[in-house]
Short mmCIF file of C-alpha atoms in Angstrom, two decimals:
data_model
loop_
_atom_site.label_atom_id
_atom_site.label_comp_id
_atom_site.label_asym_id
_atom_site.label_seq_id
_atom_site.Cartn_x
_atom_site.Cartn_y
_atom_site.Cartn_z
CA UNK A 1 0.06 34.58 -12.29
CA UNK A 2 0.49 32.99 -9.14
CA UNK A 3 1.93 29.61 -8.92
CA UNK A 4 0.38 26.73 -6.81
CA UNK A 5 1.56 25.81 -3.69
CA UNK A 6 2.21 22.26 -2.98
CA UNK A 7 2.50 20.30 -0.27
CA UNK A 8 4.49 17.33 -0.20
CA UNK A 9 3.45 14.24 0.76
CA UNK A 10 5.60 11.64 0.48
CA UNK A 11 9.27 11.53 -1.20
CA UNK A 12 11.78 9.00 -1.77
CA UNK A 13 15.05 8.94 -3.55
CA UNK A 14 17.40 6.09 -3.86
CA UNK A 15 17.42 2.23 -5.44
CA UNK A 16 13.74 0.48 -6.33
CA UNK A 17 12.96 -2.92 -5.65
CA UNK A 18 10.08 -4.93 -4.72
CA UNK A 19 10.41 -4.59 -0.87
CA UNK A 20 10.88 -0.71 -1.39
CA UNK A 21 8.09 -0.91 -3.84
CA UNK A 22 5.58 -2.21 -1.16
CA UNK A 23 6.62 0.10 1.85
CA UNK A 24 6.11 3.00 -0.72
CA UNK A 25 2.54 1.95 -1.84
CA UNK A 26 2.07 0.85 2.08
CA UNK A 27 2.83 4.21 3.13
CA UNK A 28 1.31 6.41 -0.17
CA UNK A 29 -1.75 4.79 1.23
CA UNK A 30 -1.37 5.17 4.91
CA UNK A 31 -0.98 8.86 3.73
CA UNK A 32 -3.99 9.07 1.72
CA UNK A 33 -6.35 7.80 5.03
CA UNK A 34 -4.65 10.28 7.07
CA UNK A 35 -6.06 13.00 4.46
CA UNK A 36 -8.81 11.78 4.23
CA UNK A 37 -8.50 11.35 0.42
CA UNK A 38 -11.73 9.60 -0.49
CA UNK A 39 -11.83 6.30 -1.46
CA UNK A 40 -12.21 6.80 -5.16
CA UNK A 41 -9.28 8.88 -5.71
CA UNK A 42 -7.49 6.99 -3.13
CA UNK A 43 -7.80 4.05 -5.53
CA UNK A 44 -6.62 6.19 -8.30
CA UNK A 45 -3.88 7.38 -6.92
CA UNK A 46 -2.41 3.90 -5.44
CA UNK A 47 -3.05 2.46 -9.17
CA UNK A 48 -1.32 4.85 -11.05
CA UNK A 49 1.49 5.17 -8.27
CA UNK A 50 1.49 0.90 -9.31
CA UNK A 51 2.09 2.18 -12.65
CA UNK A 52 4.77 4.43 -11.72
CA UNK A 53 6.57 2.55 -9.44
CA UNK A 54 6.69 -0.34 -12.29
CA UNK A 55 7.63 1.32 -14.63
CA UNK A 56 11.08 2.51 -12.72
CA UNK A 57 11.88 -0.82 -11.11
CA UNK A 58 11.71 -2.43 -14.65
CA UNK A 59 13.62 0.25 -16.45
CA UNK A 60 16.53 0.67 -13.77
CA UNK A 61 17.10 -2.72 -12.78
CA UNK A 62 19.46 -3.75 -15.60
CA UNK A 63 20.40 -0.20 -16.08
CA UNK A 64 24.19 0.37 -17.28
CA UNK A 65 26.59 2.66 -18.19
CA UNK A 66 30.41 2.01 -17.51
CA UNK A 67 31.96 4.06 -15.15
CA UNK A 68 29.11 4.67 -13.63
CA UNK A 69 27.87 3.61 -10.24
CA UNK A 70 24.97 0.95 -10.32
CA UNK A 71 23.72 3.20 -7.32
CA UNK A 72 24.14 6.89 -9.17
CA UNK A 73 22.63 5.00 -12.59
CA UNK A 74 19.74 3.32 -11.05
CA UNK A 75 18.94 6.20 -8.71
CA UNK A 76 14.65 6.77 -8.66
CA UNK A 77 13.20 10.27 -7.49
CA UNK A 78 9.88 9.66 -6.93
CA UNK A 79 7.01 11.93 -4.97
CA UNK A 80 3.50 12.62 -3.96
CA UNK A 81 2.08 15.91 -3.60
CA UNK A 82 -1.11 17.82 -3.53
CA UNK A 83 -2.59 21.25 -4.43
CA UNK A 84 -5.86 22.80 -3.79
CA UNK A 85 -7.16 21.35 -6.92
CA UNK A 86 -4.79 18.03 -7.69
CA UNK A 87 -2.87 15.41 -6.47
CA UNK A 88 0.09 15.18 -8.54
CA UNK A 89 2.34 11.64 -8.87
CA UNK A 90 6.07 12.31 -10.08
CA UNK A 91 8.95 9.85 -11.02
CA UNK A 92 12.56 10.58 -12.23
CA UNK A 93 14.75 8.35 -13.62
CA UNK A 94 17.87 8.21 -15.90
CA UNK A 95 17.24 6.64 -19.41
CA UNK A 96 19.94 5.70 -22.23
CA UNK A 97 19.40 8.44 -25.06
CA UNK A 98 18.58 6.33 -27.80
CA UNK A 99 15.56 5.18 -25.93
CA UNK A 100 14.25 9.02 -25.52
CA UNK A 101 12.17 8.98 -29.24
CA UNK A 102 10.22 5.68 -28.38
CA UNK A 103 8.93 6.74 -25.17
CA UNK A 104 8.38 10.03 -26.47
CA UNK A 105 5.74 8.86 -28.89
CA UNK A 106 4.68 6.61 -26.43
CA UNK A 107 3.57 9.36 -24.30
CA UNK A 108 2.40 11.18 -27.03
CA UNK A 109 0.41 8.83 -28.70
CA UNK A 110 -1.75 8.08 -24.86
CA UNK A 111 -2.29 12.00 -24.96
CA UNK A 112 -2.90 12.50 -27.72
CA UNK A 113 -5.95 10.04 -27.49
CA UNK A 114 -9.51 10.82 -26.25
CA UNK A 115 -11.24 8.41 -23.77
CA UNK A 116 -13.06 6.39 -26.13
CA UNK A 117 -9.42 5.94 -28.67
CA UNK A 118 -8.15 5.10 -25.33
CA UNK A 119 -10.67 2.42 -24.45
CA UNK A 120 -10.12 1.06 -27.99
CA UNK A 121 -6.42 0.73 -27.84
CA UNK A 122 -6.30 -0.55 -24.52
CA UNK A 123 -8.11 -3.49 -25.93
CA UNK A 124 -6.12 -3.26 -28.84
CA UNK A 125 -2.77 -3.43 -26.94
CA UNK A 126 -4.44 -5.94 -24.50
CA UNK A 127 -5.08 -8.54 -27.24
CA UNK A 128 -2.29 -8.01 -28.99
CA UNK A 129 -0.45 -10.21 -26.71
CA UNK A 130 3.16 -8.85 -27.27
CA UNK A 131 5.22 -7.84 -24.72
CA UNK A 132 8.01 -5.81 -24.55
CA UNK A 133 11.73 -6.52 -23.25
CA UNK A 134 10.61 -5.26 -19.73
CA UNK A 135 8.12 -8.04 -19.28
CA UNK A 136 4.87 -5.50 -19.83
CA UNK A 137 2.26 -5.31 -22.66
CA UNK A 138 2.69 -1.46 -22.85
CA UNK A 139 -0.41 -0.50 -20.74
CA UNK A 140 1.03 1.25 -18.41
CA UNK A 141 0.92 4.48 -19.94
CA UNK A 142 -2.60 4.15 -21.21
CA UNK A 143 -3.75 2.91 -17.88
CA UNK A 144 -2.47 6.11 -16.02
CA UNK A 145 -4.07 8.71 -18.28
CA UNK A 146 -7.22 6.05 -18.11
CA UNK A 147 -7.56 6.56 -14.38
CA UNK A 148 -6.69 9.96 -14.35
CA UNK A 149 -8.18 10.98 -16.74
CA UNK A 150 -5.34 13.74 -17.45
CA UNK A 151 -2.14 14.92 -19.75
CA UNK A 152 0.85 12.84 -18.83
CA UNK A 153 2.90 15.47 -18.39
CA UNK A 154 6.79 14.71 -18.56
CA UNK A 155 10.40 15.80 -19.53
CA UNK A 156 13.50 14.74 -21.02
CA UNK A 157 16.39 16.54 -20.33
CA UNK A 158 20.53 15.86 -20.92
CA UNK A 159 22.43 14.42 -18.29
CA UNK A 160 25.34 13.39 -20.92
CA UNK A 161 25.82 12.13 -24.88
CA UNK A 162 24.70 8.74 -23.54
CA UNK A 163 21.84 9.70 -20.97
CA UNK A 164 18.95 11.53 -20.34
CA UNK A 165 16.85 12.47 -16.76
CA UNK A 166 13.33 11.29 -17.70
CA UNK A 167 10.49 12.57 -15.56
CA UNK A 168 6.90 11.95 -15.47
CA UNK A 169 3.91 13.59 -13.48
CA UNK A 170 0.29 12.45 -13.48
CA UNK A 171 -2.28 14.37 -11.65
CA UNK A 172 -5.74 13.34 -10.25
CA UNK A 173 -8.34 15.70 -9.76
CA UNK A 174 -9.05 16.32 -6.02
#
């Protein structure tokens, strides 16, 4: 089997904040123009790269572990590519260990979902009016398989006892 060759796009590595956050989406779109992505997917893929980019600002910011460098700890990977057939969002990030099971079945449970489950449990989450100690509702997972309509694909791996390197790719059909 052959694999797929893909072309990268756009890459960062380093801290997340809100400034970074905007010259990434800035330049994710600028990107997309230059491709000549059309607007539709364009719009996907700046919405879920939202989602993304979110989602690793809130869960590094406050990120700890003694002896460890706020800069090593809080380190993002994040990157946009592109195949013949997809463009593919990915994020990496470390995580504390004891948080692996919850977004594991967080992740599993959006997957696991067709659209119309989906569509109900937006709404579901939506009203439900909780939010979680990040500040979200817990849409952000159901939002990106929404608009892409694919598998969140991801992986947990072992960094140490107390952390794991957490990484997530969406894809949206060219």
């Amino acid at each position: 089997m052959n694999a797929k060759t893909l072309t990268t796009i756009l890459r960062y590595h380093g801290e997340i904040n809100g400034p970074i956050i905007s010259e990434l989406l800035d330049d994710l779109d600028f990107k997309c123009i230059n491709l000549d992505v059309p607007d539709s997917k364009r719009k996907k893929v700046f919405n879920i790269a939202v989602e993304m980019f979110q989602n690793l600002y809130h869960y590094t910011r406050d990120l700890f572990m003694e002896g460890m460098k706020d800069e090593v700890i809080r380190a993002v990977f994040l990157a946009f590519e592109m195949d013949d057939d997809y463009y593919y969002l990915k994020t990496q990030n470390l995580i504390i260990s004891k948080d692996e099971e919850k977004l594991k079945q967080k992740i599993d449970k959006v997957n696991n979902m067709d659209s119309q489950e989906l569509k109900a449990y937006y709404r579901q989450v939506l009203n439900n009016e909780e939010f979680s100690d990040k500040g979200g509702a817990g849409l952000g997972f159901i939002d990106m398989k929404k608009r892409s309509g694919e598998y969140l694909s991801y992986e947990l791996s072992k960094v140490n006892e107390n952390l794991k390197k957490y990484t997530l790719i969406v894809k949206v059909k060219k």
